[in-house]
Coordinates of C-alpha atoms in Angstrom, one line a residue:
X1 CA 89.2 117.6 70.1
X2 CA 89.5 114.0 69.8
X3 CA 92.1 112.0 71.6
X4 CA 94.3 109.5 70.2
X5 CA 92.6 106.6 71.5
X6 CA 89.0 107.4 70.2
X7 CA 91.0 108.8 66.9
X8 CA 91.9 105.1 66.8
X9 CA 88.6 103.6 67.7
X10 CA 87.0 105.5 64.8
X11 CA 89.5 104.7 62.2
X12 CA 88.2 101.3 62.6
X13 CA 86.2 100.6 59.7
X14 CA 85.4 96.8 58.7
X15 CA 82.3 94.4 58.9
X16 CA 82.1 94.1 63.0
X17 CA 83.0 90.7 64.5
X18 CA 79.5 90.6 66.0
X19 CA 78.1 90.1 63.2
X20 CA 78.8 86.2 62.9
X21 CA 76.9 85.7 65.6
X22 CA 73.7 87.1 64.1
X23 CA 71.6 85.0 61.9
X24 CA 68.8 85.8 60.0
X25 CA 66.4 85.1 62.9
X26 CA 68.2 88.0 64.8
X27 CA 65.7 90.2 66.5
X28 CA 65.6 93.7 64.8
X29 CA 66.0 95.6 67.8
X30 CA 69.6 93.6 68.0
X31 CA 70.4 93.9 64.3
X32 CA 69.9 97.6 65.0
X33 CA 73.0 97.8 67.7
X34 CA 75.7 96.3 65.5
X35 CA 77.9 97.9 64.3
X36 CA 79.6 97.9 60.6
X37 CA 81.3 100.4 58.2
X38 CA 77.8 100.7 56.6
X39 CA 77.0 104.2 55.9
X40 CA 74.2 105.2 58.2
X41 CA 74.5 101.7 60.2
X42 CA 73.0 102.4 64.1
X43 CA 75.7 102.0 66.6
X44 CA 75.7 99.7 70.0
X45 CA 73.2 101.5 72.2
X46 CA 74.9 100.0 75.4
X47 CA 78.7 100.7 77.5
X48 CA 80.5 99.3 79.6
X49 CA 81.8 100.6 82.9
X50 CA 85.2 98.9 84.4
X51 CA 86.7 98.5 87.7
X52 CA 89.8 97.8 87.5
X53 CA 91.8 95.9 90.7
X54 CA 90.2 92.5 90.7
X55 CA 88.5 92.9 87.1
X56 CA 91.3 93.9 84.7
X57 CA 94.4 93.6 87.2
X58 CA 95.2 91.8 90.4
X59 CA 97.8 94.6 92.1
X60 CA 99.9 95.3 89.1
X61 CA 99.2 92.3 86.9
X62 CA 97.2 91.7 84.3
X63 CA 94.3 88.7 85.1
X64 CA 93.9 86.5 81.8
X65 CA 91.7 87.2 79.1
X66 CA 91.1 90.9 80.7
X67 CA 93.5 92.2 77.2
X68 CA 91.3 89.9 75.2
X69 CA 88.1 91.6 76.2
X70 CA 88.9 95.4 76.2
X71 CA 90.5 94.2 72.6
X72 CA 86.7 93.0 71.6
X73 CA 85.2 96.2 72.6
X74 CA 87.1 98.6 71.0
X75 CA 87.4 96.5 67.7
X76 CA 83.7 96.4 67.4
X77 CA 83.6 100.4 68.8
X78 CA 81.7 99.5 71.7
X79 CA 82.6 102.5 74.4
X80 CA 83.4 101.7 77.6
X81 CA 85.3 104.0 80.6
X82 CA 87.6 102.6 83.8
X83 CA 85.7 103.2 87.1
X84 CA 88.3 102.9 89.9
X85 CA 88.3 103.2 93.2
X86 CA 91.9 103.1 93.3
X87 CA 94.0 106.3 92.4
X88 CA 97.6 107.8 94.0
X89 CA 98.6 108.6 90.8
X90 CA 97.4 111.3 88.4
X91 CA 95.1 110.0 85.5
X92 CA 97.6 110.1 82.6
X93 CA 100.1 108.7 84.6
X94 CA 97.7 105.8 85.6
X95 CA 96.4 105.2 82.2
X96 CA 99.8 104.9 80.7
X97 CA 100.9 102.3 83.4
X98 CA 97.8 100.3 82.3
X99 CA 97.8 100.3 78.6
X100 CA 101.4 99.1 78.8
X101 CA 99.9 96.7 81.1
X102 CA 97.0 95.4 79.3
X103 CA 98.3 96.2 75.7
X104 CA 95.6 98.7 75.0
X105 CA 95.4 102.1 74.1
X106 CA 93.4 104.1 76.7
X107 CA 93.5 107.5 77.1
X108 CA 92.4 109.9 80.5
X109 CA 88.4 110.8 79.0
X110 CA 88.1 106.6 79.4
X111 CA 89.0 107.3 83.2
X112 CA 88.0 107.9 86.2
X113 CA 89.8 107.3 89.7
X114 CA 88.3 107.8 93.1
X115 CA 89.5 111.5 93.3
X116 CA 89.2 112.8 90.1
X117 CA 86.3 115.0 91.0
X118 CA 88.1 116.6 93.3
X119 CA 89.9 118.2 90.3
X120 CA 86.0 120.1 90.1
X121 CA 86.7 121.5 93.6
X122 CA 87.8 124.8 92.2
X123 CA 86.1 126.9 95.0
X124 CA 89.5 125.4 97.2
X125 CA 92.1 125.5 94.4
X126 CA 93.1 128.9 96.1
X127 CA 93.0 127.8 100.0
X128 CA 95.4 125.4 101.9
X129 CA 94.8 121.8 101.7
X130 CA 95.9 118.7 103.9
X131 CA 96.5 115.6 101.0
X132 CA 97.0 112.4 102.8
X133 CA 97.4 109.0 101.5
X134 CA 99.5 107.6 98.6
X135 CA 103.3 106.7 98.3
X136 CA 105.9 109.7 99.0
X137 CA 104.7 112.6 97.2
X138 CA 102.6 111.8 94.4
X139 CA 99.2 112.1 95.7
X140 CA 100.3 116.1 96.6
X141 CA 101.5 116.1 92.9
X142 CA 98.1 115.3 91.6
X143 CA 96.2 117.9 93.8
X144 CA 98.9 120.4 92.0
X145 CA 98.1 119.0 88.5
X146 CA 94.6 119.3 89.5
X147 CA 95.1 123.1 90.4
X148 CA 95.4 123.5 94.4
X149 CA 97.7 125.8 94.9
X150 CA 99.1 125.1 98.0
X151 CA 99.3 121.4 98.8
X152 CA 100.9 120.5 102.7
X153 CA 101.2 116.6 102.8
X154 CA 101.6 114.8 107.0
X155 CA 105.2 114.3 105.3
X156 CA 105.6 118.0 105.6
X157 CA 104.4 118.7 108.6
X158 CA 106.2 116.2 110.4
X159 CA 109.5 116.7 109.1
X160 CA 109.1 120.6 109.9
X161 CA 107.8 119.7 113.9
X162 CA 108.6 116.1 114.5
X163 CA 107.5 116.4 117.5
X164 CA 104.0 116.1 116.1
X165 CA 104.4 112.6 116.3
X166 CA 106.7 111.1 118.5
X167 CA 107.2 107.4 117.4
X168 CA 108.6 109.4 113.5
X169 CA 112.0 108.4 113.6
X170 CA 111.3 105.2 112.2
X171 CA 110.5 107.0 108.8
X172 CA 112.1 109.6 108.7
X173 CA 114.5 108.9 106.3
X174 CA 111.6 108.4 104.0
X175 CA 109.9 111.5 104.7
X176 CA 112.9 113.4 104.0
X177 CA 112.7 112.6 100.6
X178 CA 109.6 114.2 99.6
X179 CA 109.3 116.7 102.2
X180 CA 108.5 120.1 101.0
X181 CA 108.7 124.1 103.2
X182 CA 105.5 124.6 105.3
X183 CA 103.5 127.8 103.7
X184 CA 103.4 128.5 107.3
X185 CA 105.3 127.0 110.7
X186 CA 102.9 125.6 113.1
X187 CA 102.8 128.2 116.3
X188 CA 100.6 127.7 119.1
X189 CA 101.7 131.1 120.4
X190 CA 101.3 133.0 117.7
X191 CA 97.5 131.3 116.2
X192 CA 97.2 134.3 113.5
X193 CA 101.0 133.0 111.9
X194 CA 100.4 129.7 112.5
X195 CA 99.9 127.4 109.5
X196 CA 96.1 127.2 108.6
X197 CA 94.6 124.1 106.7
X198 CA 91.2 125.0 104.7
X199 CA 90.0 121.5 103.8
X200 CA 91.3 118.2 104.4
X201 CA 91.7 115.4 101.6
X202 CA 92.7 111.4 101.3
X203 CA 93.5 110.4 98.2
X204 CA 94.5 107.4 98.5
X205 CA 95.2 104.5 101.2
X206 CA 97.2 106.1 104.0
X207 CA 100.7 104.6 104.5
X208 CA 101.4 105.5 108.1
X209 CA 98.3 105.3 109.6
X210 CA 99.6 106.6 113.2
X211 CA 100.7 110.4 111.8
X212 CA 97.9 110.5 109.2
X213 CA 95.1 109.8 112.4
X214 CA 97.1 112.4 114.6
X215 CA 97.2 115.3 112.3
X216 CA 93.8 115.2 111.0
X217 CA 92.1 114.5 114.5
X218 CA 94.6 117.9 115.3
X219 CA 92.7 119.7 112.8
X220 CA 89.6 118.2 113.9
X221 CA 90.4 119.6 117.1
X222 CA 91.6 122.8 116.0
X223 CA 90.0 126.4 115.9
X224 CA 89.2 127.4 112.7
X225 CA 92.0 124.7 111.1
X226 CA 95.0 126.3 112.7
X227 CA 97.4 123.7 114.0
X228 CA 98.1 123.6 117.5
X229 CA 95.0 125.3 118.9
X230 CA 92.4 123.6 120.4
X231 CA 88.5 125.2 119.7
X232 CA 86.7 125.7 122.9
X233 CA 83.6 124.7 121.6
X234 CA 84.5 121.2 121.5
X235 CA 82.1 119.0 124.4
X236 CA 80.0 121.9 124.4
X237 CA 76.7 120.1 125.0
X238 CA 74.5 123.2 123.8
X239 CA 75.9 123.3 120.6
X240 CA 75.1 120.9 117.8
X241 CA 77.5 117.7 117.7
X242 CA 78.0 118.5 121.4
X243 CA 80.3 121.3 119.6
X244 CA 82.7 119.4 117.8
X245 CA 83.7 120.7 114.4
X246 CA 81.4 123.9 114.8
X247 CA 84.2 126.0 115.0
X248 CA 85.3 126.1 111.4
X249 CA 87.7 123.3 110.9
X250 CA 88.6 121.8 107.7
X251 CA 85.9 119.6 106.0
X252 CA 87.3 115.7 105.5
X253 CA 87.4 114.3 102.2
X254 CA 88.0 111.1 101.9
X255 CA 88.4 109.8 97.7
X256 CA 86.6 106.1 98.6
X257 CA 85.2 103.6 100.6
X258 CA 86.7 100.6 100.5
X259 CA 87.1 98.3 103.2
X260 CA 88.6 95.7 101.2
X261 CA 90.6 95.2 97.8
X262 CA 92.0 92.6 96.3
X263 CA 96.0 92.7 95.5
X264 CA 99.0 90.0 95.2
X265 CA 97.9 88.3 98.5
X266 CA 95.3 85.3 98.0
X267 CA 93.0 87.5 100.8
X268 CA 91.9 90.8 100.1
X269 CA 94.0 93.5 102.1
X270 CA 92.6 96.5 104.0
X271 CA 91.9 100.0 101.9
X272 CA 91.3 103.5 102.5
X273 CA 87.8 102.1 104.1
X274 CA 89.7 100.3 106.7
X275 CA 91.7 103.8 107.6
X276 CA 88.7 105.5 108.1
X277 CA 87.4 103.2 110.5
X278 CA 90.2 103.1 112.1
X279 CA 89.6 107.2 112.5
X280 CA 85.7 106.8 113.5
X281 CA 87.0 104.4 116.1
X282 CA 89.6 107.4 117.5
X283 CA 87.0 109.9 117.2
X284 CA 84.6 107.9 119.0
X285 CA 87.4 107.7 122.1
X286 CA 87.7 110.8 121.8
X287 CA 84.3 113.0 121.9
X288 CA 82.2 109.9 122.9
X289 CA 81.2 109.2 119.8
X290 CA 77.4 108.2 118.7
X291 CA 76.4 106.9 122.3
X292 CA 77.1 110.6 123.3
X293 CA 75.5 112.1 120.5
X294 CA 78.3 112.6 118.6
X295 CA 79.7 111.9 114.8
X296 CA 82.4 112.3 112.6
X297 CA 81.7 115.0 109.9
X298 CA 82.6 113.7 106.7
X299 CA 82.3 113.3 102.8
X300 CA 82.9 110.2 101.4
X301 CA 83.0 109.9 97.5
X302 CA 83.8 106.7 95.5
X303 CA 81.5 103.8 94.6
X304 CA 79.2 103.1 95.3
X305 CA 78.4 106.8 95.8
X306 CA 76.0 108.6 93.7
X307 CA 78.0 111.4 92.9
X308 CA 80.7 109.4 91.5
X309 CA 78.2 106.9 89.2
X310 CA 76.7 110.5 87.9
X311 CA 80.2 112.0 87.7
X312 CA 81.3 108.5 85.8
X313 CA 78.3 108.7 83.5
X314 CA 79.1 112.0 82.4
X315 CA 81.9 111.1 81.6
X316 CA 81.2 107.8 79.6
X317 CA 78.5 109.5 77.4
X318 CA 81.2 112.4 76.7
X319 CA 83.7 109.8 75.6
X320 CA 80.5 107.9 73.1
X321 CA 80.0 111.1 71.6
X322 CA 83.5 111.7 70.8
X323 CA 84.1 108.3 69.5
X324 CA 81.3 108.3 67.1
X325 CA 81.8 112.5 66.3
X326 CA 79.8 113.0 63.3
X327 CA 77.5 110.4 63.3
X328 CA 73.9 110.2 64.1
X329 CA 73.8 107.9 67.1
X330 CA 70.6 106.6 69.6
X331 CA 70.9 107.2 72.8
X332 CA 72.7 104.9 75.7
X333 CA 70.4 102.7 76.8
X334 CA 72.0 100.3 78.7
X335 CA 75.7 100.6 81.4
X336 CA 77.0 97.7 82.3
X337 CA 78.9 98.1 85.7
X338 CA 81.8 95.2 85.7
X339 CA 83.2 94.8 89.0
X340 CA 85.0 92.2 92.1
X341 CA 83.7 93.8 94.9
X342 CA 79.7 93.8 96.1
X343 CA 80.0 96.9 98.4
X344 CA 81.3 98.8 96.0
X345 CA 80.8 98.0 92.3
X346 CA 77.3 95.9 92.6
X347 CA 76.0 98.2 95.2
X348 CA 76.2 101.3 93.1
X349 CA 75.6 99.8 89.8
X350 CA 72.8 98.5 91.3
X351 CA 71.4 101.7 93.0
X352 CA 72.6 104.1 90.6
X353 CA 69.7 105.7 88.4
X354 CA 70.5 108.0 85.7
X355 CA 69.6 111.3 85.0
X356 CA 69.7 110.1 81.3
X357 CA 67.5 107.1 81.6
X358 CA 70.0 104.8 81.1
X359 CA 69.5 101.3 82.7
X360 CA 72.5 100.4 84.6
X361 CA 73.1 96.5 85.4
X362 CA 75.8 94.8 87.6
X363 CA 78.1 92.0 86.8
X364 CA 80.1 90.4 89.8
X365 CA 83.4 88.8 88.9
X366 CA 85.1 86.1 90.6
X367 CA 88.4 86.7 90.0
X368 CA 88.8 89.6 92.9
X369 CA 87.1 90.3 96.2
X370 CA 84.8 88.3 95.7
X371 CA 85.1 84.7 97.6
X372 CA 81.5 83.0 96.8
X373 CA 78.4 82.7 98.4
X374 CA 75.9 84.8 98.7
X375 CA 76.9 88.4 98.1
X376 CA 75.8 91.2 100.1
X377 CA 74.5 92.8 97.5
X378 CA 72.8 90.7 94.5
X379 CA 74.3 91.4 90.8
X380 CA 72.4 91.2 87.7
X381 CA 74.1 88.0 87.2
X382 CA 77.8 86.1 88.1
X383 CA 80.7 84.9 86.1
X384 CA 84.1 84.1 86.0
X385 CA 85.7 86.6 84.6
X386 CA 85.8 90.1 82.1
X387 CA 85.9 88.5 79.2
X388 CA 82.4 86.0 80.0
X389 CA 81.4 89.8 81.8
X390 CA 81.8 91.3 78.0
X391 CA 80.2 88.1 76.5
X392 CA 77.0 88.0 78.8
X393 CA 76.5 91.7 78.4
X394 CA 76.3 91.8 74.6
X395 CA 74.1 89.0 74.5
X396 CA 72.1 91.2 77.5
X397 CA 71.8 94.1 75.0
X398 CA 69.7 92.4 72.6
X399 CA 67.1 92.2 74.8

């Protein structure tokens, strides 16, 4: 079924605005991507692919001219999906936040946050999960919406045993808020009672990085994922990873990569990225750490990751076919990945090859992350901002 926002985007059915800008000397290969209310008139064979803090929005506000491009794109029914490493907040309560923002109708199959394909996880909906990450509860909301059943947030587990952590008292107040019953208490007496965690997950940047390290390097620690045991294969040197997380703990999730991203402060501020080094670092204390042959067992998803370009793609070719339903279109040819941050958005755009054969391409904005110079990893090409992104790009596509 259609949603609203392709509804719209279809309904739209007048000569295209591109079309001033071709002459008669046009190429024919460009003539054949614009698009008009002709019947039987080709459609763009290109798409866009957006990040969003640094490209569209800086923190919570919109960055000039970012309305005035998504405007362009839809007018002339060019498709186009968010790409986000950001999240905390479940997709239709993030896409309503920024249409209102950016004046644009958006709806959730033109989105995808960092943990969105965790929603896929389905072989876990039934098991208990740790969600870390996000502000108060929301992040343990989305897991629900997503369809894991029982959901235990660091929030929960220290307002239950605040001993866990002994410097709490400082927010407690704010845990008390959220805090939801344990499934199970945590008993280091009685292991087979105790309260069991099957996978471990951060959604989003932690906020209290002290009780967020402590509990997952518990479970780390842990036989089998039961909190408050300790597995007695950990430092054993004849075992793989000198025995550390061989004894059926939790897998760790984390939902991006990010060292860096840019909000209200003129420097960019430390992400989820930063958190997890910040973990390595304690692990490495703790077991010894590469030197001694030892890593922390992880999954990181998020760009620049494959499996979130291919998961992204899917979901931008879904979204084309629904906004041109019923018409004969070519396929996508060219992405255009539109990003602020080189580790992140260029790096994957740029390593990124479809399943489809679709070319994708990187543009690097300057009006987030990135500070100048010479960037870690090279982008198709460099401008100011989306809307010269969105210019460059259709010119691009008539090549």
């Amino acid at each position: 079924m259609a949603t609203k926002a392709t509804s719209t985007l279809r309904s739209l059915a007048r000569p295209s605005l591109l079309s001033k800008w071709c002459q008669p000397t046009c190429s024919a290969q460009w003539s054949r991507t614009l698009i008009t209310s002709k019947p039987g008139a080709k459609h763009p064979d290109f798409a866009f692919a957006f990040d969003i803090d640094g490209v569209l929005l800086r923190s919570s506000d919109p960055l000039p001219r970012a309305h005035k491009a998504l405007s362009l794109l839809q007018t002339e029914r060019i498709p186009f999906i968010l790409l986000t490493n950001g999240g905390g907040k479940h997709e239709s309560d993030r896409v309503d936040e920024i249409s209102k923002k950016l004046d644009i109708e958006l709806d959730t199959s033109m989105f995808v946050q960092s943990h969105t394909p965790f929603a896929d996880m389905k072989e876990l909906h039934d098991k208990t999960v740790l969600v870390v990450g996000g502000d108060y509860d929301k992040c343990q909301l989305v897991a629900q919406k997503y369809g894991f059943k029982a959901v235990v947030t660091p929030g929960d587990i220290v307002t239950a045993h605040p001993d866990i952590w002994p410097f709490t008292k400082i927010f407690a107040d704010y845990y008390q808020k959220f805090a939801k019953p344990l499934p199970a208490p945590i008993d280091a007496e009685n292991p087979e009672k105790s309260l069991k965690i099957d996978a471990v997950f951060v959604y989003n940047d932690p906020r209290d990085w002290g009780l967020d390290t402590t509990i997952i390097t518990d479970l780390l620690l842990s036989r089998e994922g039961i909190m408050g045991t300790l597995s007695n294969k950990n430092g054993d040197k004849t075992l793989p990873n000198n025995g550390y997380q061989q004894d059926g703990q939790p897998k760790l999730y984390f939902s991006n990569p990010d060292l860096w991203w840019a909000a209200k402060y003129h420097l960019p501020r430390l992400g989820q990225g930063g958190f997890r080094e910040g973990l390595e670092g304690v692990w490495a204390a703790i077991t010894g750490g590469q030197n001694a042959g030892v890593q922390l067992q992880k999954k990181v998803i998020g760009k620049p990751y494959h499996e979130t370009y291919e998961f992204a793609e899917k979901r931008l070719r879904a979204h084309r076919n629904d906004l041109y339903t019923g018409e004969s279109i070519e396929p996508l040819r060219k992405v255009y990945m539109v990003g602020d941050n080189p580790e992140s958005d260029i790096a994957g755009g740029n390593s990124y090859k479809s399943a489809f054969g679709s070319k994708w391409s990187s543009i690097l904005l300057r009006t987030g992350v990135y500070a100048g110079g010479e960037p870690a990893h090279k982008p198709t090409v460099i401008v100011d901002d989306v809307y010269d992104a969105v210019q460059w790009a259709i010119e691009d596509a008539k090549n």
